[in-house]
CSV table of N, CA and C in Angstrom, one decimal:
chain,number,residue,atom,x,y,z
A,1,UNK,N,197.8,71.1,141.3
A,1,UNK,CA,196.5,70.7,140.8
A,1,UNK,C,196.7,69.9,139.5
A,2,UNK,N,196.1,68.7,139.4
A,2,UNK,CA,196.4,67.9,138.2
A,2,UNK,C,195.7,68.6,137.0
A,3,UNK,N,196.3,68.3,135.8
A,3,UNK,CA,195.8,68.8,134.6
A,3,UNK,C,194.6,68.0,134.2
A,4,UNK,N,193.7,68.7,133.5
A,4,UNK,CA,192.5,68.0,132.9
A,4,UNK,C,192.9,67.1,131.8
A,5,UNK,N,192.3,66.0,131.7
A,5,UNK,CA,192.6,65.0,130.7
A,5,UNK,C,192.4,65.6,129.3
A,6,UNK,N,193.2,65.3,128.4
A,6,UNK,CA,193.1,65.8,127.0
A,6,UNK,C,191.8,65.3,126.4
A,7,UNK,N,191.1,66.1,125.7
A,7,UNK,CA,189.9,65.7,124.9
A,7,UNK,C,190.3,64.8,123.8
A,8,UNK,N,189.6,63.7,123.7
A,8,UNK,CA,190.0,62.7,122.6
A,8,UNK,C,189.7,63.3,121.2
A,9,UNK,N,190.5,62.9,120.3
A,9,UNK,CA,190.3,63.3,118.9
A,9,UNK,C,189.0,62.8,118.4
A,10,UNK,N,188.4,63.7,117.5
A,10,UNK,CA,187.1,63.3,116.9
A,10,UNK,C,187.4,62.7,115.5
A,11,UNK,N,186.8,61.6,115.3
A,11,UNK,CA,187.0,60.9,114.0
A,11,UNK,C,185.8,61.2,113.1
A,12,UNK,N,186.1,61.7,111.9
A,12,UNK,CA,185.0,62.1,111.0
A,12,UNK,C,184.8,61.0,110.0
A,13,UNK,N,184.4,59.8,110.5
A,13,UNK,CA,184.1,58.7,109.6
A,13,UNK,C,182.7,58.1,109.7
A,14,UNK,N,181.8,59.0,110.1
A,14,UNK,CA,180.4,58.6,110.2
A,14,UNK,C,179.5,59.8,109.7
A,15,UNK,N,178.3,59.4,109.3
A,15,UNK,CA,177.3,60.4,108.9
A,15,UNK,C,176.1,60.2,109.8
A,16,UNK,N,175.4,61.3,110.1
A,16,UNK,CA,174.3,61.3,111.0
A,16,UNK,C,173.1,61.7,110.2
A,17,UNK,N,172.0,60.9,110.4
A,17,UNK,CA,170.7,61.1,109.8
A,17,UNK,C,169.6,61.2,110.8
A,18,UNK,N,168.6,62.0,110.5
A,18,UNK,CA,167.5,62.1,111.4
A,18,UNK,C,166.3,61.3,110.8
A,19,UNK,N,165.7,60.4,111.6
A,19,UNK,CA,164.6,59.6,111.1
A,19,UNK,C,163.3,60.2,111.8
A,20,UNK,N,162.4,60.7,111.1
A,20,UNK,CA,161.1,61.2,111.6
A,20,UNK,C,160.0,60.2,111.4
A,21,UNK,N,159.3,59.9,112.4
A,21,UNK,CA,158.3,58.8,112.3
A,21,UNK,C,158.9,57.5,112.2
A,22,UNK,N,159.8,57.1,113.1
A,22,UNK,CA,160.5,55.8,113.0
A,22,UNK,C,159.6,54.6,113.2
A,23,UNK,N,160.0,53.5,112.7
A,23,UNK,CA,159.3,52.2,112.9
A,23,UNK,C,159.8,51.7,114.3
A,24,UNK,N,159.0,51.1,115.1
A,24,UNK,CA,157.6,50.8,115.1
A,24,UNK,C,156.8,52.1,115.3
A,25,UNK,N,155.5,52.0,115.1
A,25,UNK,CA,154.6,53.2,115.3
A,25,UNK,C,154.7,53.7,116.8
A,26,UNK,N,154.8,55.0,116.9
A,26,UNK,CA,154.9,55.6,118.3
A,26,UNK,C,155.8,54.9,119.2
A,27,UNK,N,157.1,54.8,118.8
A,27,UNK,CA,158.1,54.0,119.6
A,27,UNK,C,158.4,54.7,121.0
A,28,UNK,N,158.6,53.8,122.0
A,28,UNK,CA,159.1,54.3,123.3
A,28,UNK,C,160.5,53.6,123.4
A,29,UNK,N,161.5,54.4,123.1
A,29,UNK,CA,162.9,53.8,123.1
A,29,UNK,C,163.4,53.4,124.4
A,30,UNK,N,162.6,53.6,125.5
A,30,UNK,CA,162.9,53.1,126.8
A,30,UNK,C,162.6,51.6,126.8
A,31,UNK,N,161.8,51.1,125.9
A,31,UNK,CA,161.5,49.7,125.9
A,31,UNK,C,162.4,48.9,125.0
A,32,UNK,N,163.0,47.9,125.5
A,32,UNK,CA,164.0,47.1,124.7
A,32,UNK,C,163.4,46.6,123.4
A,33,UNK,N,162.1,46.2,123.5
A,33,UNK,CA,161.4,45.6,122.3
A,33,UNK,C,161.4,46.7,121.1
A,34,UNK,N,161.0,47.9,121.5
A,34,UNK,CA,161.0,49.0,120.5
A,34,UNK,C,162.3,49.3,119.9
A,35,UNK,N,163.4,49.3,120.8
A,35,UNK,CA,164.7,49.6,120.3
A,35,UNK,C,165.2,48.5,119.4
A,36,UNK,N,164.8,47.2,119.7
A,36,UNK,CA,165.2,46.1,118.8
A,36,UNK,C,164.5,46.2,117.5
A,37,UNK,N,163.2,46.5,117.5
A,37,UNK,CA,162.5,46.6,116.2
A,37,UNK,C,163.0,47.7,115.4
A,38,UNK,N,163.3,48.9,116.0
A,38,UNK,CA,163.9,50.0,115.2
A,38,UNK,C,165.2,49.6,114.6
A,39,UNK,N,166.1,49.0,115.5
A,39,UNK,CA,167.4,48.6,115.0
A,39,UNK,C,167.3,47.6,113.8
A,40,UNK,N,166.4,46.7,113.9
A,40,UNK,CA,166.3,45.7,112.9
A,40,UNK,C,165.8,46.3,111.6
A,41,UNK,N,164.8,47.3,111.7
A,41,UNK,CA,164.3,48.0,110.5
A,41,UNK,C,165.4,48.8,109.9
A,42,UNK,N,166.2,49.6,110.6
A,42,UNK,CA,167.2,50.4,110.0
A,42,UNK,C,168.4,49.5,109.5
A,43,UNK,N,168.7,48.5,110.3
A,43,UNK,CA,169.7,47.5,109.9
A,43,UNK,C,169.4,46.8,108.6
A,44,UNK,N,168.1,46.6,108.3
A,44,UNK,CA,167.7,45.9,107.1
A,44,UNK,C,167.8,46.9,105.9
A,45,UNK,N,167.7,48.2,106.2
A,45,UNK,CA,167.9,49.2,105.2
A,45,UNK,C,169.4,49.5,104.9
A,46,UNK,N,170.2,49.4,105.9
A,46,UNK,CA,171.6,49.8,105.7
A,46,UNK,C,172.6,48.6,105.6
A,47,UNK,N,172.1,47.5,106.2
A,47,UNK,CA,173.0,46.4,106.5
A,47,UNK,C,173.6,46.6,107.9
A,48,UNK,N,173.6,45.5,108.7
A,48,UNK,CA,173.9,45.7,110.1
A,48,UNK,C,175.4,46.2,110.3
A,49,UNK,N,176.3,46.0,109.4
A,49,UNK,CA,177.7,46.4,109.5
A,49,UNK,C,177.8,47.9,109.4
A,50,UNK,N,176.8,48.6,108.9
A,50,UNK,CA,177.0,50.1,108.7
A,50,UNK,C,176.3,50.9,109.8
A,51,UNK,N,175.3,50.3,110.5
A,51,UNK,CA,174.7,51.0,111.6
A,51,UNK,C,175.5,51.0,112.9
A,52,UNK,N,175.9,52.1,113.3
A,52,UNK,CA,176.8,52.1,114.5
A,52,UNK,C,176.0,52.4,115.8
A,53,UNK,N,175.1,53.3,115.8
A,53,UNK,CA,174.4,53.7,117.0
A,53,UNK,C,173.2,54.5,116.6
A,54,UNK,N,172.3,54.7,117.6
A,54,UNK,CA,171.2,55.7,117.4
A,54,UNK,C,171.0,56.4,118.7
A,55,UNK,N,170.5,57.6,118.6
A,55,UNK,CA,170.3,58.5,119.7
A,55,UNK,C,168.8,58.9,119.7
A,56,UNK,N,168.3,59.0,120.9
A,56,UNK,CA,166.9,59.5,121.0
A,56,UNK,C,166.8,60.4,122.2
A,57,UNK,N,165.9,61.2,122.2
A,57,UNK,CA,165.6,62.2,123.2
A,57,UNK,C,164.2,61.9,123.7
A,58,UNK,N,164.0,61.5,125.0
A,58,UNK,CA,162.7,61.1,125.5
A,58,UNK,C,161.6,62.1,125.3
A,59,UNK,N,162.0,63.4,125.3
A,59,UNK,CA,161.0,64.5,125.0
A,59,UNK,C,160.7,64.7,123.6
A,60,UNK,N,161.4,64.0,122.7
A,60,UNK,CA,161.1,64.1,121.2
A,60,UNK,C,160.9,62.7,120.7
A,61,UNK,N,159.8,62.0,121.0
A,61,UNK,CA,159.6,60.6,120.6
A,61,UNK,C,159.4,60.4,119.1
A,62,UNK,N,159.1,61.4,118.4
A,62,UNK,CA,158.9,61.2,117.0
A,62,UNK,C,160.1,61.3,116.1
A,63,UNK,N,161.3,61.4,116.7
A,63,UNK,CA,162.5,61.4,115.8
A,63,UNK,C,163.6,60.7,116.5
A,64,UNK,N,164.5,60.2,115.7
A,64,UNK,CA,165.7,59.4,116.2
A,64,UNK,C,166.8,59.8,115.3
A,65,UNK,N,168.0,60.0,115.9
A,65,UNK,CA,169.2,60.3,115.1
A,65,UNK,C,170.0,59.0,115.0
A,66,UNK,N,170.4,58.6,113.7
A,66,UNK,CA,171.2,57.4,113.6
A,66,UNK,C,172.6,57.8,113.1
A,67,UNK,N,173.5,57.0,113.5
A,67,UNK,CA,174.9,57.1,113.1
A,67,UNK,C,175.3,56.0,112.2
A,68,UNK,N,175.6,56.4,110.9
A,68,UNK,CA,175.9,55.4,109.9
A,68,UNK,C,177.4,55.5,109.5
A,69,UNK,N,178.0,54.4,109.3
A,69,UNK,CA,179.4,54.4,108.9
A,69,UNK,C,179.5,55.1,107.5
A,70,UNK,N,180.5,55.9,107.3
A,70,UNK,CA,180.7,56.7,106.1
A,70,UNK,C,180.9,55.8,104.9
A,71,UNK,N,181.3,54.6,105.1
A,71,UNK,CA,181.6,53.7,104.0
A,71,UNK,C,180.3,53.1,103.4
A,72,UNK,N,179.1,53.4,104.0
A,72,UNK,CA,177.9,53.0,103.5
A,72,UNK,C,177.7,53.4,102.0
A,73,UNK,N,177.5,52.5,101.1
A,73,UNK,CA,177.6,52.9,99.7
A,73,UNK,C,176.4,53.6,99.1
A,74,UNK,N,175.3,53.6,99.7
A,74,UNK,CA,174.1,54.2,99.0
A,74,UNK,C,173.2,55.1,99.9
A,75,UNK,N,173.8,56.2,100.3
A,75,UNK,CA,173.0,57.1,101.2
A,75,UNK,C,171.8,57.6,100.5
A,76,UNK,N,171.8,57.8,99.2
A,76,UNK,CA,170.7,58.4,98.5
A,76,UNK,C,169.5,57.5,98.6
A,77,UNK,N,169.7,56.2,98.6
A,77,UNK,CA,168.6,55.2,98.7
A,77,UNK,C,167.9,55.3,100.1
A,78,UNK,N,168.7,55.6,101.1
A,78,UNK,CA,168.2,55.7,102.5
A,78,UNK,C,167.4,56.9,102.7
A,79,UNK,N,167.8,58.0,102.1
A,79,UNK,CA,167.2,59.3,102.3
A,79,UNK,C,165.8,59.4,101.7
A,80,UNK,N,164.9,60.2,102.3
A,80,UNK,CA,163.6,60.4,101.7
A,80,UNK,C,162.5,59.7,102.5
A,81,UNK,N,161.4,59.5,101.8
A,81,UNK,CA,160.2,58.9,102.4
A,81,UNK,C,160.2,57.4,102.2
A,82,UNK,N,159.8,56.7,103.3
A,82,UNK,CA,159.6,55.3,103.3
A,82,UNK,C,158.2,54.9,103.7
A,83,UNK,N,157.4,54.5,102.8
A,83,UNK,CA,156.0,54.1,103.1
A,83,UNK,C,156.0,52.7,103.7
A,84,UNK,N,155.4,52.6,104.8
A,84,UNK,CA,155.4,51.3,105.5
A,84,UNK,C,154.6,50.3,104.7
A,85,UNK,N,153.7,50.7,103.9
A,85,UNK,CA,152.9,49.8,103.1
A,85,UNK,C,153.8,49.1,102.1
A,86,UNK,N,154.9,49.7,101.8
A,86,UNK,CA,155.8,49.1,100.8
A,86,UNK,C,156.9,48.1,101.4
A,87,UNK,N,157.1,48.2,102.7
A,87,UNK,CA,158.1,47.3,103.2
A,87,UNK,C,157.6,46.3,104.2
A,88,UNK,N,156.4,46.5,104.7
A,88,UNK,CA,155.8,45.5,105.7
A,88,UNK,C,155.0,44.5,104.9
A,89,UNK,N,155.2,43.2,105.3
A,89,UNK,CA,154.6,42.1,104.5
A,89,UNK,C,153.0,42.2,104.6
A,90,UNK,N,152.5,42.4,105.8
A,90,UNK,CA,151.1,42.5,106.0
A,90,UNK,C,150.8,43.8,106.8
A,91,UNK,N,150.8,44.9,106.2
A,91,UNK,CA,150.8,46.2,107.0
A,91,UNK,C,149.5,46.5,107.8
A,92,UNK,N,148.4,46.0,107.4
A,92,UNK,CA,147.2,46.3,108.1
A,92,UNK,C,147.0,47.8,108.3
A,93,UNK,N,146.6,48.3,109.5
A,93,UNK,CA,146.4,49.7,109.7
A,93,UNK,C,147.7,50.5,109.7
A,94,UNK,N,148.9,49.8,109.8
A,94,UNK,CA,150.2,50.4,109.8
A,94,UNK,C,150.6,50.9,108.4
A,95,UNK,N,149.9,50.4,107.4
A,95,UNK,CA,150.2,50.8,106.0
A,95,UNK,C,150.1,52.2,105.7
A,96,UNK,N,149.4,53.0,106.6
A,96,UNK,CA,149.2,54.4,106.3
A,96,UNK,C,150.4,55.2,106.9
A,97,UNK,N,151.3,54.6,107.6
A,97,UNK,CA,152.4,55.4,108.2
A,97,UNK,C,153.5,55.6,107.2
A,98,UNK,N,154.3,56.6,107.5
A,98,UNK,CA,155.5,57.0,106.6
A,98,UNK,C,156.6,57.4,107.5
A,99,UNK,N,157.8,56.9,107.2
A,99,UNK,CA,159.0,57.4,107.9
A,99,UNK,C,159.8,58.3,106.9
A,100,UNK,N,160.4,59.3,107.4
A,100,UNK,CA,161.2,60.2,106.6
A,100,UNK,C,162.6,60.3,107.1
A,101,UNK,N,163.6,60.2,106.2
A,101,UNK,CA,165.0,60.2,106.6
A,101,UNK,C,165.7,61.4,106.0
A,102,UNK,N,166.4,62.2,106.8
A,102,UNK,CA,167.0,63.4,106.4
A,102,UNK,C,168.5,63.4,106.9
A,103,UNK,N,169.3,64.2,106.2
A,103,UNK,CA,170.6,64.5,106.8
A,103,UNK,C,170.5,65.3,108.0
A,104,UNK,N,171.3,65.0,109.0
A,104,UNK,CA,171.2,65.6,110.3
A,104,UNK,C,172.2,66.8,110.3
A,105,UNK,N,171.9,67.9,111.1
A,105,UNK,CA,172.7,69.0,111.1
A,105,UNK,C,174.0,68.8,112.0
A,106,UNK,N,174.0,67.7,112.8
A,106,UNK,CA,175.2,67.5,113.6
A,106,UNK,C,176.2,66.6,112.8
A,107,UNK,N,177.5,66.8,113.1
A,107,UNK,CA,178.5,66.1,112.3
A,107,UNK,C,179.3,65.1,113.2
A,108,UNK,N,179.1,65.2,114.5
A,108,UNK,CA,179.8,64.2,115.4
A,108,UNK,C,178.9,63.8,116.5
A,109,UNK,N,179.3,62.7,117.1
A,109,UNK,CA,178.5,62.2,118.2
A,109,UNK,C,178.5,63.2,119.4
A,110,UNK,N,179.6,63.9,119.5
A,110,UNK,CA,179.7,64.9,120.6
A,110,UNK,C,178.7,66.0,120.3
A,111,UNK,N,178.6,66.4,119.1
A,111,UNK,CA,177.6,67.5,118.8
A,111,UNK,C,176.2,67.0,119.1
A,112,UNK,N,175.9,65.8,118.8
A,112,UNK,CA,174.5,65.2,119.1
A,112,UNK,C,174.3,65.2,120.6
A,113,UNK,N,175.3,64.7,121.3
A,113,UNK,CA,175.1,64.6,122.8
A,113,UNK,C,175.0,66.0,123.5
A,114,UNK,N,175.8,67.0,123.0
A,114,UNK,CA,175.8,68.3,123.5
A,114,UNK,C,174.5,69.0,123.3
A,115,UNK,N,173.8,68.7,122.2
A,115,UNK,CA,172.6,69.4,121.9
A,115,UNK,C,171.3,68.6,122.3
A,116,UNK,N,171.4,67.8,123.3
A,116,UNK,CA,170.2,67.3,123.9
A,116,UNK,C,169.7,65.9,123.5
A,117,UNK,N,170.5,65.1,122.8
A,117,UNK,CA,170.2,63.8,122.5
A,117,UNK,C,171.0,62.8,123.4
A,118,UNK,N,170.6,62.7,124.7
A,118,UNK,CA,171.5,62.1,125.6
A,118,UNK,C,171.6,60.5,125.5
A,119,UNK,N,170.5,59.9,125.1
A,119,UNK,CA,170.5,58.5,125.2
A,119,UNK,C,171.1,57.8,124.0
A,120,UNK,N,172.2,57.1,124.1
A,120,UNK,CA,172.9,56.4,123.0
A,120,UNK,C,172.5,55.0,123.1
A,121,UNK,N,172.1,54.4,122.0
A,121,UNK,CA,171.9,53.0,122.0
A,121,UNK,C,172.8,52.4,120.9
A,122,UNK,N,173.8,51.7,121.3
A,122,UNK,CA,174.7,51.0,120.4
A,122,UNK,C,174.0,50.0,119.6
A,123,UNK,N,174.2,50.0,118.3
A,123,UNK,CA,173.4,49.1,117.4
A,123,UNK,C,174.1,47.8,117.4
């Protein structure tokens, strides 16, 4: 009987953050347009070179887990509350929305996938 393939080594060079109330409002990450808008928003906050991937769970549409390269220089600026009225040019009724970013309890992409965040979207 052949041996099972060796589990690949885990690299600890990323941090995982949870975004509650992500942009755009009430996103459906199954739609390419919503994934692109979310990626552009987070990429504008981090710089596109630091955003690696994001994970979403279709049964939890109000939160997304993002994978950020550990070399990102300013995690403290990214954490906390982001009022849409402060970053949208013409917010209209969307000005009342707020996104919140927290450190995630998962430390690896394998932990995220094992705990029910199956859909990976490479940024």
